[in-house]
Tab-separated table of C-alpha atoms in Angstrom:
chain	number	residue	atom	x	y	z
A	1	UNK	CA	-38.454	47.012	-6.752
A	2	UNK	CA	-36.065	45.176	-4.299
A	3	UNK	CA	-33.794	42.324	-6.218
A	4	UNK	CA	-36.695	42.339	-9.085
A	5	UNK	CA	-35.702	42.949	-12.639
A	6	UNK	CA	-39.086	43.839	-13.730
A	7	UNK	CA	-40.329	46.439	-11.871
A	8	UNK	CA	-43.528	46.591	-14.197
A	9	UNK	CA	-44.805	43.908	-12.306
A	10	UNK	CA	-42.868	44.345	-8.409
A	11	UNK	CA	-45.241	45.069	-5.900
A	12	UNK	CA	-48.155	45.007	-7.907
A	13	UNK	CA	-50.874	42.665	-7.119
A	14	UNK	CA	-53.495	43.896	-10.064
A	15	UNK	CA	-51.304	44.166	-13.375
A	16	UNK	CA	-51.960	45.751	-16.763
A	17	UNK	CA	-52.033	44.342	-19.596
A	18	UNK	CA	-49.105	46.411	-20.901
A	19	UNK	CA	-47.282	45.960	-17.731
A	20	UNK	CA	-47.049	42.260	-18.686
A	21	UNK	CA	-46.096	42.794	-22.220
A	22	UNK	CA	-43.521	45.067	-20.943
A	23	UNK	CA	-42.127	42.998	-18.505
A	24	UNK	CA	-41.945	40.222	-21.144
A	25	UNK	CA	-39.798	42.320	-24.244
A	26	UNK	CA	-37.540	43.436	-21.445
A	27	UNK	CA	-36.645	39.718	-20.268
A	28	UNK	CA	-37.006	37.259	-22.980
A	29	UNK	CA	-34.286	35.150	-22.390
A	30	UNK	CA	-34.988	34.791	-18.660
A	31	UNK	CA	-38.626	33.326	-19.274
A	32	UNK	CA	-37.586	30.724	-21.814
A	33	UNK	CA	-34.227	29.885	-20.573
A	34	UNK	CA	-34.735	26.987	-17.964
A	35	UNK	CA	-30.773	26.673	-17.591
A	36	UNK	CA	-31.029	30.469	-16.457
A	37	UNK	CA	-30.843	31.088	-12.171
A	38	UNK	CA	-32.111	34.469	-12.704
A	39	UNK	CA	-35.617	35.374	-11.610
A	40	UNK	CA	-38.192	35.101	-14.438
A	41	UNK	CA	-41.886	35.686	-15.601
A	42	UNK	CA	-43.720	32.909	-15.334
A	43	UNK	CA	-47.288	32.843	-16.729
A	44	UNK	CA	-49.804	30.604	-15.084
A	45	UNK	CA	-53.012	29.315	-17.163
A	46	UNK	CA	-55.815	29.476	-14.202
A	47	UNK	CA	-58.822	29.072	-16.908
A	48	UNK	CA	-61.610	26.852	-14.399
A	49	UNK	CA	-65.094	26.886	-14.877
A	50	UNK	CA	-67.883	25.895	-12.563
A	51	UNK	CA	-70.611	25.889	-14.765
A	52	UNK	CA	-71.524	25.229	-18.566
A	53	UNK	CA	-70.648	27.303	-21.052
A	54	UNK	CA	-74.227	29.482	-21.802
A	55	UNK	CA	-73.495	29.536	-25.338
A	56	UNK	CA	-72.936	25.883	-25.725
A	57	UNK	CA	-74.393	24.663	-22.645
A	58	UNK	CA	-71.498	22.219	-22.105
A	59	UNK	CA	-68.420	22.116	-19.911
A	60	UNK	CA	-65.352	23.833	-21.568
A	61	UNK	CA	-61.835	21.333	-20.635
A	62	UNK	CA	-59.361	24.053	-19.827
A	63	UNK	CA	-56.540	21.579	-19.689
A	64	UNK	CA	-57.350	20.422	-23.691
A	65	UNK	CA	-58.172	24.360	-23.888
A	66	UNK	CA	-54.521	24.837	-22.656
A	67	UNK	CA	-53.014	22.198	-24.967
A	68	UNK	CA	-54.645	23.041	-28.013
A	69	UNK	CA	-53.802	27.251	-27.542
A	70	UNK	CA	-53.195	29.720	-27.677
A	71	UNK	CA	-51.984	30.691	-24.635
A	72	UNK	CA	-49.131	32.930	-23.191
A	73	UNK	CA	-45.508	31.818	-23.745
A	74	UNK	CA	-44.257	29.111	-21.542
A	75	UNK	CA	-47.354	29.485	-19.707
A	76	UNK	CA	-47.636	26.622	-17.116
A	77	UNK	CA	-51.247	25.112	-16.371
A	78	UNK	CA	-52.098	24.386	-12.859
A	79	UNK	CA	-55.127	23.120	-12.439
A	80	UNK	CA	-56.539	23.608	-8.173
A	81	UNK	CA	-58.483	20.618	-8.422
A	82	UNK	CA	-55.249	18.620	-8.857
A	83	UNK	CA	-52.842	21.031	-6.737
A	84	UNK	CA	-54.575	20.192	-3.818
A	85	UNK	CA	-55.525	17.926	-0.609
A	86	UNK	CA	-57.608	15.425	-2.698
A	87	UNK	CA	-59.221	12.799	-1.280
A	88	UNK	CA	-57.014	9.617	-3.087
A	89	UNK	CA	-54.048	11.170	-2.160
A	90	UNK	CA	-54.420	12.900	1.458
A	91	UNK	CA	-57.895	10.687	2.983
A	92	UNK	CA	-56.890	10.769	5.785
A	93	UNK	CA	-57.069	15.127	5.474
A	94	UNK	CA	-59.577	14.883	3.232
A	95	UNK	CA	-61.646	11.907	4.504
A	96	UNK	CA	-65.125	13.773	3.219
A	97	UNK	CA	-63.626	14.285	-0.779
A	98	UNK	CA	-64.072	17.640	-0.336
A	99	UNK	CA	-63.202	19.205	-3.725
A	100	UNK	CA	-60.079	21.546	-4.485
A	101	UNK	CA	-58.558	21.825	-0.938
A	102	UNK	CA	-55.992	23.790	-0.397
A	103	UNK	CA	-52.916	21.608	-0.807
A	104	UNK	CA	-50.123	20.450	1.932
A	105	UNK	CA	-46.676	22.796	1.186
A	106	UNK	CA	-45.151	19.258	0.374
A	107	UNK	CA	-47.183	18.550	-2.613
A	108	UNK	CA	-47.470	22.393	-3.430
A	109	UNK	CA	-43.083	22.470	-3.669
A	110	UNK	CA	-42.964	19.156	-6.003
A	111	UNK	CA	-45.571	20.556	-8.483
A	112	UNK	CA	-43.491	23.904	-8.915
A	113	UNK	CA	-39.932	21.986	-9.276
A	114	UNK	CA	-41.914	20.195	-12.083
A	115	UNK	CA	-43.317	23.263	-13.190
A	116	UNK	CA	-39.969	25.163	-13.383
A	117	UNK	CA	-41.178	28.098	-10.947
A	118	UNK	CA	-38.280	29.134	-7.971
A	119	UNK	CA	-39.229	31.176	-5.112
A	120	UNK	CA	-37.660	34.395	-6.488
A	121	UNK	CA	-39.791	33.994	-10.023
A	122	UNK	CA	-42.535	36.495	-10.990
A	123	UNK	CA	-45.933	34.801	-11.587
A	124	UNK	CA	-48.376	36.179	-13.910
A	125	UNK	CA	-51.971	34.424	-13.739
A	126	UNK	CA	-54.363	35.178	-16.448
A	127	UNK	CA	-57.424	32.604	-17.737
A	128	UNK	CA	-59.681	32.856	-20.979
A	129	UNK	CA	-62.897	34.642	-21.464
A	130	UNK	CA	-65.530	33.291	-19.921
A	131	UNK	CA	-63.552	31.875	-17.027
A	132	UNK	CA	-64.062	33.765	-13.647
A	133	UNK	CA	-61.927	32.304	-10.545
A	134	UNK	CA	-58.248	33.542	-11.420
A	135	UNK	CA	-58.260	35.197	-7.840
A	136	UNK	CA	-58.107	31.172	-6.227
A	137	UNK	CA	-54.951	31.121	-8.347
A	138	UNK	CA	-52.929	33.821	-6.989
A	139	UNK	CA	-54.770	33.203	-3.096
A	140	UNK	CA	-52.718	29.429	-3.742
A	141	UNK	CA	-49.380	31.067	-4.004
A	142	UNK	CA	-49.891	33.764	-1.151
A	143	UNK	CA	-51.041	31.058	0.827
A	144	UNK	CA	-47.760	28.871	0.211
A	145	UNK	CA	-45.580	32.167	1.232
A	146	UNK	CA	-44.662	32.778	-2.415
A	147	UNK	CA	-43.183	36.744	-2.152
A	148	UNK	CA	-46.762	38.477	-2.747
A	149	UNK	CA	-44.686	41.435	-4.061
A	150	UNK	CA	-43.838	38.476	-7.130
A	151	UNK	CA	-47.396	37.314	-7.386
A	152	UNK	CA	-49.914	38.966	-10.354
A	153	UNK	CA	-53.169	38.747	-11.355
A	154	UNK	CA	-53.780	39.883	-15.179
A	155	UNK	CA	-56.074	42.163	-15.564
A	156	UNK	CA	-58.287	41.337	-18.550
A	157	UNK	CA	-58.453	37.518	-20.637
A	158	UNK	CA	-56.338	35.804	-23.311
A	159	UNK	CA	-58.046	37.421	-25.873
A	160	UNK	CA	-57.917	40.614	-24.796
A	161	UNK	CA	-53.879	40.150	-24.274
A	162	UNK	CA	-54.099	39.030	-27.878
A	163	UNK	CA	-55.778	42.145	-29.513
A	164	UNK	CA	-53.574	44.224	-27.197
A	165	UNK	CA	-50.447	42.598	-28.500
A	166	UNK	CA	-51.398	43.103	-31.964
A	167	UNK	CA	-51.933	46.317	-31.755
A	168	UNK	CA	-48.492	46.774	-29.858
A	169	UNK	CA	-46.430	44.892	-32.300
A	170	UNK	CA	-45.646	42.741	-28.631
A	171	UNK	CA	-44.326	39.221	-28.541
A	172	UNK	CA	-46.800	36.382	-29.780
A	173	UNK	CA	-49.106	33.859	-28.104
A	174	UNK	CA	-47.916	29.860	-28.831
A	175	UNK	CA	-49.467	26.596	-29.024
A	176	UNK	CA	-48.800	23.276	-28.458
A	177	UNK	CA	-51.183	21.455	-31.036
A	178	UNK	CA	-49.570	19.930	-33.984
A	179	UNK	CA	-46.087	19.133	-32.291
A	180	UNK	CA	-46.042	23.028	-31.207
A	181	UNK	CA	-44.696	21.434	-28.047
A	182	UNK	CA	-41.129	21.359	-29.797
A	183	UNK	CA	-40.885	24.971	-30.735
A	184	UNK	CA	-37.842	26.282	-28.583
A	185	UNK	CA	-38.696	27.635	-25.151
A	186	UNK	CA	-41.969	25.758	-25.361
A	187	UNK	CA	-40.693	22.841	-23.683
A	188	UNK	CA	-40.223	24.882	-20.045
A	189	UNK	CA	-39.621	22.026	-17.777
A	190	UNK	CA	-36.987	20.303	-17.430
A	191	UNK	CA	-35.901	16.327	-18.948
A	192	UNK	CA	-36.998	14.627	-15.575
A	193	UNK	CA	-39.723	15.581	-14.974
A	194	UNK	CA	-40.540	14.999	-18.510
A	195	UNK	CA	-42.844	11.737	-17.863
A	196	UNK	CA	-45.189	13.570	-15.646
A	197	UNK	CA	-46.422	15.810	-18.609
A	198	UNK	CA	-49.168	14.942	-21.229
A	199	UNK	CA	-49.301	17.564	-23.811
A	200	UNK	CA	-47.768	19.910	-21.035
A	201	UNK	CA	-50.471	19.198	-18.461
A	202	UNK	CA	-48.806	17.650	-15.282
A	203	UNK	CA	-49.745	14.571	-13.631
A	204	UNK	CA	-49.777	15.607	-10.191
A	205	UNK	CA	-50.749	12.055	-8.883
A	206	UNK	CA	-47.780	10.508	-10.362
A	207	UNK	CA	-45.368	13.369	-9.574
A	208	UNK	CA	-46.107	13.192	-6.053
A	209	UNK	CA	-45.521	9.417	-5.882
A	210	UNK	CA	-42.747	9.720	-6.977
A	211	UNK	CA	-41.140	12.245	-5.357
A	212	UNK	CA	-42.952	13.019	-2.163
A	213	UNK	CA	-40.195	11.336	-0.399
A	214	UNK	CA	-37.654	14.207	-1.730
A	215	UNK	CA	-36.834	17.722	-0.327
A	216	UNK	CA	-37.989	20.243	-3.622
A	217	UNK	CA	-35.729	22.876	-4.880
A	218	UNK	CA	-38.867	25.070	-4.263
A	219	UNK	CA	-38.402	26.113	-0.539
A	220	UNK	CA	-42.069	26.510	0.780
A	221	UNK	CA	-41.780	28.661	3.949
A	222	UNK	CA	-45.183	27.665	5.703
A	223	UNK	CA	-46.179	24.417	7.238
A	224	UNK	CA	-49.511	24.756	6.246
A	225	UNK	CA	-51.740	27.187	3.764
A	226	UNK	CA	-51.641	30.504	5.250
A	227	UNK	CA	-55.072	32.789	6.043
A	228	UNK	CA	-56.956	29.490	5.889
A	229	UNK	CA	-59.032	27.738	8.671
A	230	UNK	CA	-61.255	24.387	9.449
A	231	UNK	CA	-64.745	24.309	10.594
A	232	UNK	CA	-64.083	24.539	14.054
A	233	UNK	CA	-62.653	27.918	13.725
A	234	UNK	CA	-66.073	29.216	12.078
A	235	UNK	CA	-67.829	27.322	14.656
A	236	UNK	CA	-65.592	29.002	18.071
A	237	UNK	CA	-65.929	32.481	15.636
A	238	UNK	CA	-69.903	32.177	15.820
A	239	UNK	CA	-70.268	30.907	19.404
A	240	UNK	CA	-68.071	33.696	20.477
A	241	UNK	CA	-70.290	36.281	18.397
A	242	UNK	CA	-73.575	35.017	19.849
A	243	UNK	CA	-71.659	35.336	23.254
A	244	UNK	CA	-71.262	39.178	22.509
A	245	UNK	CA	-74.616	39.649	21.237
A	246	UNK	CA	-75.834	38.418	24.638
A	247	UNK	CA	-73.794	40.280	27.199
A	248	UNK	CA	-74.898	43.416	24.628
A	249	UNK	CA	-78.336	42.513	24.458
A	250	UNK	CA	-79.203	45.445	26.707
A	251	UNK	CA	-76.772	47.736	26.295
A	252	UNK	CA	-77.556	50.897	24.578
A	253	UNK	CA	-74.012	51.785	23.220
A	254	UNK	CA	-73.057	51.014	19.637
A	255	UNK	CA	-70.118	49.001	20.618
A	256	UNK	CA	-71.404	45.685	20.723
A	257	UNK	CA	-70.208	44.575	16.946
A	258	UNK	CA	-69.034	41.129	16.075
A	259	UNK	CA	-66.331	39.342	17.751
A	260	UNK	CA	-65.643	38.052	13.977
A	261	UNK	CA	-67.238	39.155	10.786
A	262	UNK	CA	-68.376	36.523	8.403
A	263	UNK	CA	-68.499	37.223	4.795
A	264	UNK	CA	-70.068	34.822	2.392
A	265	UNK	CA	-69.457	35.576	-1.353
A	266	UNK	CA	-71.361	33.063	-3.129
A	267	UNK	CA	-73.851	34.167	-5.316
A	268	UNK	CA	-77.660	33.387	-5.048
A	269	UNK	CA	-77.046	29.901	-3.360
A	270	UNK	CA	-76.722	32.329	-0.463
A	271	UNK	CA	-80.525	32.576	0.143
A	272	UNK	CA	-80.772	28.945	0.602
A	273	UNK	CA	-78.811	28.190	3.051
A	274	UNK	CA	-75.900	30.416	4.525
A	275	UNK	CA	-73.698	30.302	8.133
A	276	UNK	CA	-75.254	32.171	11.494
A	277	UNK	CA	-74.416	36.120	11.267
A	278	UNK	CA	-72.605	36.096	7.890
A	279	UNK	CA	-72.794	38.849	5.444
A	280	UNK	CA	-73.278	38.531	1.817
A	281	UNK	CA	-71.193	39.897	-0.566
A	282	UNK	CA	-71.372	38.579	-3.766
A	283	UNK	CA	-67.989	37.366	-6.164
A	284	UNK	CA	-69.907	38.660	-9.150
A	285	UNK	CA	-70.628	42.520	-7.727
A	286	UNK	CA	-66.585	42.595	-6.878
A	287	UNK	CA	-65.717	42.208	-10.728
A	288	UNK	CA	-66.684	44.291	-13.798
A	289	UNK	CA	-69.862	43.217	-15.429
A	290	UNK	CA	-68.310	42.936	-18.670
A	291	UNK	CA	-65.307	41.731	-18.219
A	292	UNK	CA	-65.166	39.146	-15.379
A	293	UNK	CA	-60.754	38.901	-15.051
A	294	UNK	CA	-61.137	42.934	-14.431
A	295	UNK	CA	-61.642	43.742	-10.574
A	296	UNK	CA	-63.889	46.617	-10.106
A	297	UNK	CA	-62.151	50.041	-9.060
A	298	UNK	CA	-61.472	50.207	-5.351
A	299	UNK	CA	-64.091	52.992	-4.421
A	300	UNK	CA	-67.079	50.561	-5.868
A	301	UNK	CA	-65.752	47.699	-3.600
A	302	UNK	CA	-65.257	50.031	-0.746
A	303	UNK	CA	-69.000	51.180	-0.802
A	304	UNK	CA	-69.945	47.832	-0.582
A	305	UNK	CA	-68.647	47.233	2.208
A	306	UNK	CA	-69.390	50.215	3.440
A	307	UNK	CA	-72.972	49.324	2.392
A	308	UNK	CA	-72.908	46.492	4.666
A	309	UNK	CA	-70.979	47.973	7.926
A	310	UNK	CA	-67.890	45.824	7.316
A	311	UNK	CA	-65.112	47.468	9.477
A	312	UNK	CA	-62.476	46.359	7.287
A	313	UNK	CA	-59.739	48.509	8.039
A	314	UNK	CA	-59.080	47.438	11.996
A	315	UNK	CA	-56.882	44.864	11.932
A	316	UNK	CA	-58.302	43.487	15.459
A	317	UNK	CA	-61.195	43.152	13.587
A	318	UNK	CA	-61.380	38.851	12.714
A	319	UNK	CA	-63.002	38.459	8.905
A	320	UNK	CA	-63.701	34.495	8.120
A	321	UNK	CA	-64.772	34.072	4.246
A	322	UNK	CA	-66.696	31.962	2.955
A	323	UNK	CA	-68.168	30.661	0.055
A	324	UNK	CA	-69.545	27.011	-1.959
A	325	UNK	CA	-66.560	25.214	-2.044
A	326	UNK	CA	-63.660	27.426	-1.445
A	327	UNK	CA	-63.233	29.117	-5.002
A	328	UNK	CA	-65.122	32.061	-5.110
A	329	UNK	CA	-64.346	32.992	-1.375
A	330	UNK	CA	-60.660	34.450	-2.764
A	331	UNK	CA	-62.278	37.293	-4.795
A	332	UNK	CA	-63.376	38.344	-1.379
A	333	UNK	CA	-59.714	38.276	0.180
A	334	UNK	CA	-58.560	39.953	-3.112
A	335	UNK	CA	-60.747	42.898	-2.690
A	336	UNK	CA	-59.906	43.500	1.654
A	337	UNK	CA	-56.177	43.370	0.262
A	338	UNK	CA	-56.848	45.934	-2.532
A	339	UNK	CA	-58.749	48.213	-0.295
A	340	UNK	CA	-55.733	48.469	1.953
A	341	UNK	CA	-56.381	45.997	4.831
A	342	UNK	CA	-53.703	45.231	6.843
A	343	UNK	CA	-53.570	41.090	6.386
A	344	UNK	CA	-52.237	38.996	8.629
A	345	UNK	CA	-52.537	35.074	9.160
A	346	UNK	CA	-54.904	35.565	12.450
A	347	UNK	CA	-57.276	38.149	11.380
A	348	UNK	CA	-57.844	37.669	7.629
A	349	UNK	CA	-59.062	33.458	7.125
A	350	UNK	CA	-60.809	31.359	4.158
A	351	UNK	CA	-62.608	28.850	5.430
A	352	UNK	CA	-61.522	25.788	2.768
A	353	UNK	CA	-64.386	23.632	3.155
A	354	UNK	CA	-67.023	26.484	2.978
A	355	UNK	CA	-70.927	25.510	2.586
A	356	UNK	CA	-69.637	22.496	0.960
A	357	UNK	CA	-68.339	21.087	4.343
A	358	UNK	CA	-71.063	22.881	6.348
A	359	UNK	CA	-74.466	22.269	5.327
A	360	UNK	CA	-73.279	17.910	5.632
A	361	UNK	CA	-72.646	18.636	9.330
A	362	UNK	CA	-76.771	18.420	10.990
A	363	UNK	CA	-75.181	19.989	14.107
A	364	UNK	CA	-73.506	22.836	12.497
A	365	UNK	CA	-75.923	25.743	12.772
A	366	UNK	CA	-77.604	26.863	9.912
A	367	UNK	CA	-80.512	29.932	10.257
A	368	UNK	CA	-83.792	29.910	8.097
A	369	UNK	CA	-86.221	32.147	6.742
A	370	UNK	CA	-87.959	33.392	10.248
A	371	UNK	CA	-91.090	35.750	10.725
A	372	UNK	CA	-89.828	38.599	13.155
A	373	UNK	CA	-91.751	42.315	14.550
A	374	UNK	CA	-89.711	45.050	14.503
A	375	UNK	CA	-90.138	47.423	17.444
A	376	UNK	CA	-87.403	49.838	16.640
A	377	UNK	CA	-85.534	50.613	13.884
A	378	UNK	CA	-82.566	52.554	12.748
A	379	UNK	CA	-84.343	54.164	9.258
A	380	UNK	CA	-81.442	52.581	7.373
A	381	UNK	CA	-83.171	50.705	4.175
A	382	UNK	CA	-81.333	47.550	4.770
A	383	UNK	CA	-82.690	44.271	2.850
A	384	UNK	CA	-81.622	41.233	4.723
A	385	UNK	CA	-80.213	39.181	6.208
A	386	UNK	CA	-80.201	40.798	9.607
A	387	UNK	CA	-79.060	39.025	12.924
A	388	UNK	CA	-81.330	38.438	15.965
A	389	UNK	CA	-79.958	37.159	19.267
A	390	UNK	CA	-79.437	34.130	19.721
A	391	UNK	CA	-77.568	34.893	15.998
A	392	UNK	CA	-80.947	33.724	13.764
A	393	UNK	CA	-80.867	35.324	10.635
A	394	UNK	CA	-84.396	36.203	8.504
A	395	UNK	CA	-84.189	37.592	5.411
A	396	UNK	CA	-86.377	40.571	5.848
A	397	UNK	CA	-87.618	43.768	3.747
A	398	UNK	CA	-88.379	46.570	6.089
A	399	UNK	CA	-91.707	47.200	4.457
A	400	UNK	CA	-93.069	43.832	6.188
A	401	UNK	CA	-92.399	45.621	9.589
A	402	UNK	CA	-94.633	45.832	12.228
A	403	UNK	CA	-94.605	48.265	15.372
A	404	UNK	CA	-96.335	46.152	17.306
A	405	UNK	CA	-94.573	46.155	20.673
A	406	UNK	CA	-93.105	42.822	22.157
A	407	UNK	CA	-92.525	41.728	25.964
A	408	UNK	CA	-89.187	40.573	25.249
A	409	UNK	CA	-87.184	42.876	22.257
A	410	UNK	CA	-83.953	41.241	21.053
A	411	UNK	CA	-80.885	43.875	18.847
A	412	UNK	CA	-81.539	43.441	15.344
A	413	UNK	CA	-77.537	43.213	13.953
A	414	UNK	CA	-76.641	44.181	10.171
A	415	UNK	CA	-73.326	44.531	9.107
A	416	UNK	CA	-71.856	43.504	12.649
A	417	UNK	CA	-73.706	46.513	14.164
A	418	UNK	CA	-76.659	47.178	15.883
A	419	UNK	CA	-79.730	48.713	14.070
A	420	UNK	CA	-82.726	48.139	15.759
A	421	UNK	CA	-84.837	46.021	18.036
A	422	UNK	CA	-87.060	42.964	17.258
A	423	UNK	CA	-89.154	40.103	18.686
A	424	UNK	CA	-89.839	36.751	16.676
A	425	UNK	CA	-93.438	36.121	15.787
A	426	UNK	CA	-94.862	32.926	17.140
């Protein structure tokens, strides 16, 4: 567990429950004391929601959410749509207002001096039921170079944390409502950074301002977000997989994948519009369908990709992920890293802008619904998309296949791999 004292959490990216609450009994000094050098447990709020609440059918504020508790002691709230390359802050980066870009290291360091995190801190991210997109959370700190070995995701909600410590006799769950703010240890950051809180939710505008001129304490060791990449990248990534395609086009050997794999995990927004040869793999599959903060065991993920001829265990093999806006996309890189992938900064990317950015470029490509005959195929029940050269995608069901045979057959692609032959229909 290296330097760690909590080797509960060390190492681990998924945590327990328990492993949190043990962690916490064994150093509760060190995660209330702000005075105190020594590495702590920091919990993270990461509660974000992209659509209404079905029960209510309005937006829930996680910030009030945060304010008015419970939530885990000391717990910091970081909210990505501030901690990031926003448009009235960075327009020149963010010229288009794309929403919650990853943020410059610069901004990233001031927000965790104000925050009271250190580089050798643990960081325990956990949300409230009903809120899906903790993964984005912990993908931030990876991407800033924050020791993954010190980075967790809870596995399981609030609530759950709170019927578990009941039942354990564990430590309790504070708020801030009512002057709670005052309790001891509640007050975790320290006196000047004091008039960049409200209620304990930072005012990341303000803070930067103010001290974006300053080295932070916080030593960032990137220059920019790590495993993360522009539009131009996905562009040269397609170009050089329709490249491939051709020069294979008449090759009968099954090496002719994908230069670069493309996986888009958006949900059914995928159907409508989606980027040339990517493969869909959707967030919501990845995560257990009754509880969304639990990550599905490994061997269900791995069939999936399976499923879809992902060959994510060679590390010369590029994946690009995608998704809407850039949220969604880090359940994706959560699940390669579980399944043993070996990451690193060139072959594992997250395209930030994601279909958001995309579909406003006109001469960005973007395949439709096409009419195709199939002239051979591989018997493998596959239901779209599948690839045709020159890297069209239809969304196809193999019962609408003819045999009809074409002048000019093009490889059908699935999965990065070849499993048939096909002509368009006119």
């Amino acid at each position: 567990s290296g330097d760690s004292p909590f080797p509960p959490l060390y190492g681990k990216t998924l945590v327990s429950i328990q492993d949190v609450i043990t962690a916490q009994q064994s150093s509760t000094q060190q995660t209330t004391n702000t005075n105190n050098n020594d590495p702590k447990v920091i919990f993270i709020d990461a509660s974000w929601y992209h659509r209404p609440d079905p029960t209510t059918n309005q937006f829930r504020n996680p910030s009030t959410e945060y304010t008015q508790g419970p939530r885990l002691p000391s717990a910091r709230y970081i909210d990505i749509d501030s901690v990031a390359t926003t448009h009235e802050l960075f327009p020149q980066d963010n010229p288009n207002n794309l929403p919650h870009m990853f943020p410059p290291p610069s901004l990233f360091g001031v927000a965790m001096d104000a925050c009271n995190i250190r580089n050798e801190d643990h960081v325990v991210i956990y949300a409230k039921r009903g809120a899906v997109f903790t993964p984005r959370m912990w993908f931030l700190f990876v991407s800033m170079g924050h020791d993954e070995n010190r980075v967790h995701l809870m596995q399981g909600s609030l609530e759950d944390y709170i019927v578990e410590v009941g039942e354990s006799g564990g430590v309790e769950v504070h708020s801030l409502a009512d002057g709670g703010g005052s309790e001891e240890g509640e007050i975790y950051y320290e006196e000047e950074y004091m008039e960049y809180f409200d209620d304990g939710v930072l005012d990341v505008k303000r803070l930067y301002n103010a001290y974006s001129k300053l080295t932070p304490r916080y030593k960032v060791s990137v220059s920019q977000a790590r495993h993360v990449c522009d539009k131009e990248e996905v562009l040269d990534a397609i170009n050089s997989n329709l490249k491939s395609m051709e020069s294979n086009s008449n090759d009968d050997d099954d090496d002719n994948d994908n230069d670069t794999i493309i996986l888009d995990t958006r949900g059914s927004s995928f159907a409508k519009g989606h980027m040339p040869s990517a493969i869909h793999l959707p967030y919501a599959q990845l995560v257990d369908p009754n509880n969304s903060l639990i990550l599905k065991p490994t061997s269900e993920i791995k069939q999936m990709l399976d499923d879809r001829g992902v060959d994510y265990l060679n590390p010369n093999k590029k994946l690009i992920l995608t998704c809407g806006s850039g949220v969604s996309v880090c359940h994706g890189y959560l699940a390669l890293k579980q399944l043993g992938r070996e990451m690193s900064n060139e072959n594992t990317r997250i395209y930030d802008g994601s279909w958001t950015e995309w579909r406003e470029y006109p001469d960005l490509p973007k395949p439709g619904i096409i009419s195709i005959t199939f002239v051979e195929w591989s018997g493998l029940d596959i239901e779209g998309p599948v690839h045709l050269k020159p890297i069209q995608s239809a969304l196809v069901r193999t019962q609408q296949c003819s045999l009809e045979e074409p002048p000019h057959p093009q490889p059908i692609m699935h999965g990065g791999s070849r499993v048939g032959r096909a002509a368009v229909r006119a």
